[in-house]
Amino acid sequence: MTHRDRSLSVAGLARVEGEGAMHVRVRGGRVADVQLEIYEPPRFFEGFLRGRGHTEVPDITARICGICPVAYQLSACAAIEDACGVTVGGTVADLRRLLYCGEWIQSHALHIYLLHAPDFLGYDGAVEMARDHRWIVERGLAIKKVGNRLMEVIGGRAIHPINVRVGGLHRVPPASELRALIDPLRRALADAVSTVDWVAGFDFPQFEHDHELLALVQPGSYAIESGTPRTDRGLVFAVSDFERHIIEEQVPHSTALHARLAGRGRYLTGPLARYTLSRQWLSPVAREAADRAGLGEQCRNPFRSIVVRAVETVYAIEEALRLIAAYQPPAAPAVPVPARAAVGFGATEAPRGTLFHRYGLAADGTIATARIVPPTSQNQASIEDDLRRFVEGRLELSDHQLTHDCEQAIRNYDPCISCATHFLDLTMLREA
Amino acid sequence: MCVAYPARVRAVHDGTAQALVRGREVLVLLLGLAESPAVGDWLLVQSGIALSIMDAGQAAELEQLLDEAGWSAGSLA
């Protein structure tokens, strides 16, 4: 076998959430095929939501993910409330955004420090990195802990919060509980700014993509818990039109669906898309950190997504401090959400990208239909395209080195394969 | 992966612990804990990081759930 004709397989990608494999086939010195194979069995959440009551959905969908349960809860609430013609606003909406900030902080800190940074510093994982850089790992875990603490105070617990309900929350915290978070958040803000400066100094391969970028946009603020889908090439549509514009298709090599923009093709959602579309609404310290890191008006190098996540962590902490400073406990934790026969749509920005839910309700609130489109399945086609181009420029490398580089490239996207249907095996086939 | 799971401490080193997860020995990062666990303690672990020290009752409850769901150590850690 020569370097012109070979196959490469990653048969177990570490430091991603879930299980999958990657196969690369090289023929005549060109990449003939790249497949990101998600072999985790289907999880049937959409199926077993049918027949349940409309108020049960947030607590069931939260179980899709142990890292981003709030995303699933709040996209579900948005869709159910839309179906029932109810709007949750005011301080309760602010508390939900604050809860979501907690999830962004802990999820981004996890990915930056424990899943992705070891790649740039040449370690097999966070445990190995911690032996040489203990205080750095401790800094990351301290940031993560503040995010988890926010989720405990507002959500009732750090993993799979239990305080979110259709119509609002079960309980609102007294102001004293939130004020107790101010000092830890201020310390985390300093740590998060240092994190941006730290990761901005990593060595990044020269590599850029040309994917259309899609994210929710909420003029005036960096979209998290609500917004309108928009792309960097001018496409704008209502959340209720999501399925007219986003086409999901089955592919033989994956138990997750592949998504594309109707009539346009592959696209990318997640931190790079959010930054490009909402940079102007970053908070002052976050924008200054982004400028200092050299991110510019947009970032198209997926390897630099670690810098964008760090900037978003700064933003989420500043936003949490802003929301806490303005907090006055509301009169009621929730509004009534009487059931009606209708279809509702909801989308929020999960840490990994846009997360869409649609539910059809019967008159008594029984779920008749359910559809969930997670970010990782939306990004699969773009990830494969990036890997194809990335490998093509590195065919002179050994299979071992190329496999390592591909695994790192996949981790750029912080793929949550568990959500999309889990872990990567890479096979590289170089053939005549 | 993203499911949090119980792990029983077998040895504590500087910042890490050898712990048993459903019959398999794994290395767990302890740097996020306020206090160091003792040998025999149960930890709640996610993505290789110890989130908290659990009592034996909570650990048994989680073990039972993992049994019912058919989760093996290989699926978790």
JSON list of N, CA, C and O in Angstrom, two decimals, chain A residues 203-230:
[
{"chain": "A", "resi": 203, "resn": "ASP", "atom": "N", "xyz": [-1.16, 26.95, 18.45]},
{"chain": "A", "resi": 203, "resn": "ASP", "atom": "CA", "xyz": [-0.82, 26.90, 17.02]},
{"chain": "A", "resi": 203, "resn": "ASP", "atom": "C", "xyz": [-2.01, 26.35, 16.26]},
{"chain": "A", "resi": 203, "resn": "ASP", "atom": "O", "xyz": [-2.46, 25.22, 16.55]},
{"chain": "A", "resi": 204, "resn": "PHE", "atom": "N", "xyz": [-2.53, 27.10, 15.30]},
{"chain": "A", "resi": 204, "resn": "PHE", "atom": "CA", "xyz": [-3.68, 26.65, 14.53]},
{"chain": "A", "resi": 204, "resn": "PHE", "atom": "C", "xyz": [-3.26, 26.35, 13.09]},
{"chain": "A", "resi": 204, "resn": "PHE", "atom": "O", "xyz": [-2.59, 27.17, 12.47]},
{"chain": "A", "resi": 205, "resn": "PRO", "atom": "N", "xyz": [-3.69, 25.20, 12.55]},
{"chain": "A", "resi": 205, "resn": "PRO", "atom": "CA", "xyz": [-3.41, 24.94, 11.13]},
{"chain": "A", "resi": 205, "resn": "PRO", "atom": "C", "xyz": [-4.08, 26.00, 10.26]},
{"chain": "A", "resi": 205, "resn": "PRO", "atom": "O", "xyz": [-5.13, 26.53, 10.62]},
{"chain": "A", "resi": 206, "resn": "GLN", "atom": "N", "xyz": [-3.45, 26.32, 9.12]},
{"chain": "A", "resi": 206, "resn": "GLN", "atom": "CA", "xyz": [-4.08, 27.23, 8.16]},
{"chain": "A", "resi": 206, "resn": "GLN", "atom": "C", "xyz": [-5.16, 26.46, 7.44]},
{"chain": "A", "resi": 206, "resn": "GLN", "atom": "O", "xyz": [-4.89, 25.62, 6.61]},
{"chain": "A", "resi": 207, "resn": "PHE", "atom": "N", "xyz": [-6.40, 26.70, 7.81]},
{"chain": "A", "resi": 207, "resn": "PHE", "atom": "CA", "xyz": [-7.49, 25.93, 7.21]},
{"chain": "A", "resi": 207, "resn": "PHE", "atom": "C", "xyz": [-8.78, 26.73, 7.37]},
{"chain": "A", "resi": 207, "resn": "PHE", "atom": "O", "xyz": [-9.11, 27.14, 8.48]},
{"chain": "A", "resi": 208, "resn": "GLU", "atom": "N", "xyz": [-9.48, 26.97, 6.27]},
{"chain": "A", "resi": 208, "resn": "GLU", "atom": "CA", "xyz": [-10.75, 27.70, 6.38]},
{"chain": "A", "resi": 208, "resn": "GLU", "atom": "C", "xyz": [-11.82, 26.99, 5.59]},
{"chain": "A", "resi": 208, "resn": "GLU", "atom": "O", "xyz": [-11.55, 26.32, 4.60]},
{"chain": "A", "resi": 209, "resn": "HIS", "atom": "N", "xyz": [-13.04, 27.11, 6.03]},
{"chain": "A", "resi": 209, "resn": "HIS", "atom": "CA", "xyz": [-14.16, 26.49, 5.31]},
{"chain": "A", "resi": 209, "resn": "HIS", "atom": "C", "xyz": [-14.98, 27.58, 4.62]},
{"chain": "A", "resi": 209, "resn": "HIS", "atom": "O", "xyz": [-14.84, 28.77, 4.90]},
{"chain": "A", "resi": 210, "resn": "ASP", "atom": "N", "xyz": [-15.85, 27.15, 3.69]},
{"chain": "A", "resi": 210, "resn": "ASP", "atom": "CA", "xyz": [-16.72, 28.11, 3.00]},
{"chain": "A", "resi": 210, "resn": "ASP", "atom": "C", "xyz": [-18.18, 27.78, 3.22]},
{"chain": "A", "resi": 210, "resn": "ASP", "atom": "O", "xyz": [-19.03, 28.08, 2.39]},
{"chain": "A", "resi": 211, "resn": "HIS", "atom": "N", "xyz": [-18.52, 27.10, 4.30]},
{"chain": "A", "resi": 211, "resn": "HIS", "atom": "CA", "xyz": [-19.90, 26.71, 4.53]},
{"chain": "A", "resi": 211, "resn": "HIS", "atom": "C", "xyz": [-20.78, 27.93, 4.80]},
{"chain": "A", "resi": 211, "resn": "HIS", "atom": "O", "xyz": [-20.32, 28.92, 5.38]},
{"chain": "A", "resi": 212, "resn": "GLU", "atom": "N", "xyz": [-22.05, 27.82, 4.40]},
{"chain": "A", "resi": 212, "resn": "GLU", "atom": "CA", "xyz": [-23.01, 28.82, 4.81]},
{"chain": "A", "resi": 212, "resn": "GLU", "atom": "C", "xyz": [-23.20, 28.66, 6.32]},
{"chain": "A", "resi": 212, "resn": "GLU", "atom": "O", "xyz": [-23.25, 27.54, 6.84]},
{"chain": "A", "resi": 213, "resn": "LEU", "atom": "N", "xyz": [-23.28, 29.75, 7.04]},
{"chain": "A", "resi": 213, "resn": "LEU", "atom": "CA", "xyz": [-23.35, 29.71, 8.50]},
{"chain": "A", "resi": 213, "resn": "LEU", "atom": "C", "xyz": [-24.76, 30.03, 8.96]},
{"chain": "A", "resi": 213, "resn": "LEU", "atom": "O", "xyz": [-25.34, 31.04, 8.52]},
{"chain": "A", "resi": 214, "resn": "LEU", "atom": "N", "xyz": [-25.31, 29.21, 9.84]},
{"chain": "A", "resi": 214, "resn": "LEU", "atom": "CA", "xyz": [-26.68, 29.43, 10.30]},
{"chain": "A", "resi": 214, "resn": "LEU", "atom": "C", "xyz": [-26.73, 29.50, 11.82]},
{"chain": "A", "resi": 214, "resn": "LEU", "atom": "O", "xyz": [-26.16, 28.66, 12.51]},
{"chain": "A", "resi": 215, "resn": "ALA", "atom": "N", "xyz": [-27.42, 30.52, 12.31]},
{"chain": "A", "resi": 215, "resn": "ALA", "atom": "CA", "xyz": [-27.61, 30.66, 13.76]},
{"chain": "A", "resi": 215, "resn": "ALA", "atom": "C", "xyz": [-28.87, 31.47, 14.00]},
{"chain": "A", "resi": 215, "resn": "ALA", "atom": "O", "xyz": [-29.36, 32.19, 13.12]},
{"chain": "A", "resi": 216, "resn": "LEU", "atom": "N", "xyz": [-29.38, 31.38, 15.20]},
{"chain": "A", "resi": 216, "resn": "LEU", "atom": "CA", "xyz": [-30.45, 32.27, 15.60]},
{"chain": "A", "resi": 216, "resn": "LEU", "atom": "C", "xyz": [-29.86, 33.66, 15.83]},
{"chain": "A", "resi": 216, "resn": "LEU", "atom": "O", "xyz": [-28.74, 33.79, 16.32]},
{"chain": "A", "resi": 217, "resn": "VAL", "atom": "N", "xyz": [-30.63, 34.66, 15.46]},
{"chain": "A", "resi": 217, "resn": "VAL", "atom": "CA", "xyz": [-30.19, 36.04, 15.68]},
{"chain": "A", "resi": 217, "resn": "VAL", "atom": "C", "xyz": [-31.28, 36.77, 16.44]},
{"chain": "A", "resi": 217, "resn": "VAL", "atom": "O", "xyz": [-32.47, 36.63, 16.11]},
{"chain": "A", "resi": 218, "resn": "GLN", "atom": "N", "xyz": [-30.89, 37.51, 17.44]},
{"chain": "A", "resi": 218, "resn": "GLN", "atom": "CA", "xyz": [-31.82, 38.28, 18.27]},
{"chain": "A", "resi": 218, "resn": "GLN", "atom": "C", "xyz": [-31.23, 39.68, 18.40]},
{"chain": "A", "resi": 218, "resn": "GLN", "atom": "O", "xyz": [-30.44, 39.95, 19.30]},
{"chain": "A", "resi": 219, "resn": "PRO", "atom": "N", "xyz": [-31.58, 40.58, 17.44]},
{"chain": "A", "resi": 219, "resn": "PRO", "atom": "CA", "xyz": [-30.93, 41.89, 17.45]},
{"chain": "A", "resi": 219, "resn": "PRO", "atom": "C", "xyz": [-30.95, 42.53, 18.84]},
{"chain": "A", "resi": 219, "resn": "PRO", "atom": "O", "xyz": [-31.96, 42.55, 19.53]},
{"chain": "A", "resi": 220, "resn": "GLY", "atom": "N", "xyz": [-29.81, 43.02, 19.25]},
{"chain": "A", "resi": 220, "resn": "GLY", "atom": "CA", "xyz": [-29.69, 43.65, 20.56]},
{"chain": "A", "resi": 220, "resn": "GLY", "atom": "C", "xyz": [-29.03, 42.78, 21.59]},
{"chain": "A", "resi": 220, "resn": "GLY", "atom": "O", "xyz": [-28.52, 43.28, 22.59]},
{"chain": "A", "resi": 221, "resn": "SER", "atom": "N", "xyz": [-29.07, 41.45, 21.36]},
{"chain": "A", "resi": 221, "resn": "SER", "atom": "CA", "xyz": [-28.36, 40.57, 22.29]},
{"chain": "A", "resi": 221, "resn": "SER", "atom": "C", "xyz": [-27.82, 39.37, 21.53]},
{"chain": "A", "resi": 221, "resn": "SER", "atom": "O", "xyz": [-28.28, 39.07, 20.42]},
{"chain": "A", "resi": 222, "resn": "TYR", "atom": "N", "xyz": [-26.86, 38.69, 22.11]},
{"chain": "A", "resi": 222, "resn": "TYR", "atom": "CA", "xyz": [-26.28, 37.48, 21.51]},
{"chain": "A", "resi": 222, "resn": "TYR", "atom": "C", "xyz": [-27.30, 36.37, 21.75]},
{"chain": "A", "resi": 222, "resn": "TYR", "atom": "O", "xyz": [-27.62, 36.04, 22.88]},
{"chain": "A", "resi": 223, "resn": "ALA", "atom": "N", "xyz": [-27.85, 35.80, 20.66]},
{"chain": "A", "resi": 223, "resn": "ALA", "atom": "CA", "xyz": [-28.97, 34.87, 20.79]},
{"chain": "A", "resi": 223, "resn": "ALA", "atom": "C", "xyz": [-28.59, 33.62, 21.58]},
{"chain": "A", "resi": 223, "resn": "ALA", "atom": "O", "xyz": [-27.56, 33.00, 21.32]},
{"chain": "A", "resi": 224, "resn": "ILE", "atom": "N", "xyz": [-29.41, 33.29, 22.53]},
{"chain": "A", "resi": 224, "resn": "ILE", "atom": "CA", "xyz": [-29.23, 32.03, 23.28]},
{"chain": "A", "resi": 224, "resn": "ILE", "atom": "C", "xyz": [-30.56, 31.28, 23.31]},
{"chain": "A", "resi": 224, "resn": "ILE", "atom": "O", "xyz": [-30.73, 30.27, 22.63]},
{"chain": "A", "resi": 225, "resn": "GLU", "atom": "N", "xyz": [-31.51, 31.80, 24.07]},
{"chain": "A", "resi": 225, "resn": "GLU", "atom": "CA", "xyz": [-32.74, 31.03, 24.30]},
{"chain": "A", "resi": 225, "resn": "GLU", "atom": "C", "xyz": [-33.84, 31.35, 23.30]},
{"chain": "A", "resi": 225, "resn": "GLU", "atom": "O", "xyz": [-34.89, 30.69, 23.32]},
{"chain": "A", "resi": 226, "resn": "SER", "atom": "N", "xyz": [-33.62, 32.29, 22.41]},
{"chain": "A", "resi": 226, "resn": "SER", "atom": "CA", "xyz": [-34.60, 32.59, 21.37]},
{"chain": "A", "resi": 226, "resn": "SER", "atom": "C", "xyz": [-33.94, 33.38, 20.26]},
{"chain": "A", "resi": 226, "resn": "SER", "atom": "O", "xyz": [-32.83, 33.89, 20.42]},
{"chain": "A", "resi": 227, "resn": "GLY", "atom": "N", "xyz": [-34.65, 33.51, 19.15]},
{"chain": "A", "resi": 227, "resn": "GLY", "atom": "CA", "xyz": [-34.12, 34.27, 18.03]},
{"chain": "A", "resi": 227, "resn": "GLY", "atom": "C", "xyz": [-34.69, 33.77, 16.72]},
{"chain": "A", "resi": 227, "resn": "GLY", "atom": "O", "xyz": [-35.50, 32.84, 16.69]},
{"chain": "A", "resi": 228, "resn": "THR", "atom": "N", "xyz": [-34.28, 34.42, 15.64]},
{"chain": "A", "resi": 228, "resn": "THR", "atom": "CA", "xyz": [-34.76, 34.07, 14.30]},
{"chain": "A", "resi": 228, "resn": "THR", "atom": "C", "xyz": [-33.62, 33.43, 13.52]},
{"chain": "A", "resi": 228, "resn": "THR", "atom": "O", "xyz": [-32.51, 33.98, 13.48]},
{"chain": "A", "resi": 229, "resn": "PRO", "atom": "N", "xyz": [-33.89, 32.27, 12.86]},
{"chain": "A", "resi": 229, "resn": "PRO", "atom": "CA", "xyz": [-32.82, 31.66, 12.06]},
{"chain": "A", "resi": 229, "resn": "PRO", "atom": "C", "xyz": [-32.38, 32.57, 10.92]},
{"chain": "A", "resi": 229, "resn": "PRO", "atom": "O", "xyz": [-33.23, 33.14, 10.21]},
{"chain": "A", "resi": 230, "resn": "ARG", "atom": "N", "xyz": [-31.07, 32.70, 10.76]},
{"chain": "A", "resi": 230, "resn": "ARG", "atom": "CA", "xyz": [-30.51, 33.58, 9.74]},
{"chain": "A", "resi": 230, "resn": "ARG", "atom": "C", "xyz": [-29.18, 32.97, 9.28]},
{"chain": "A", "resi": 230, "resn": "ARG", "atom": "O", "xyz": [-28.50, 32.31, 10.06]}
]
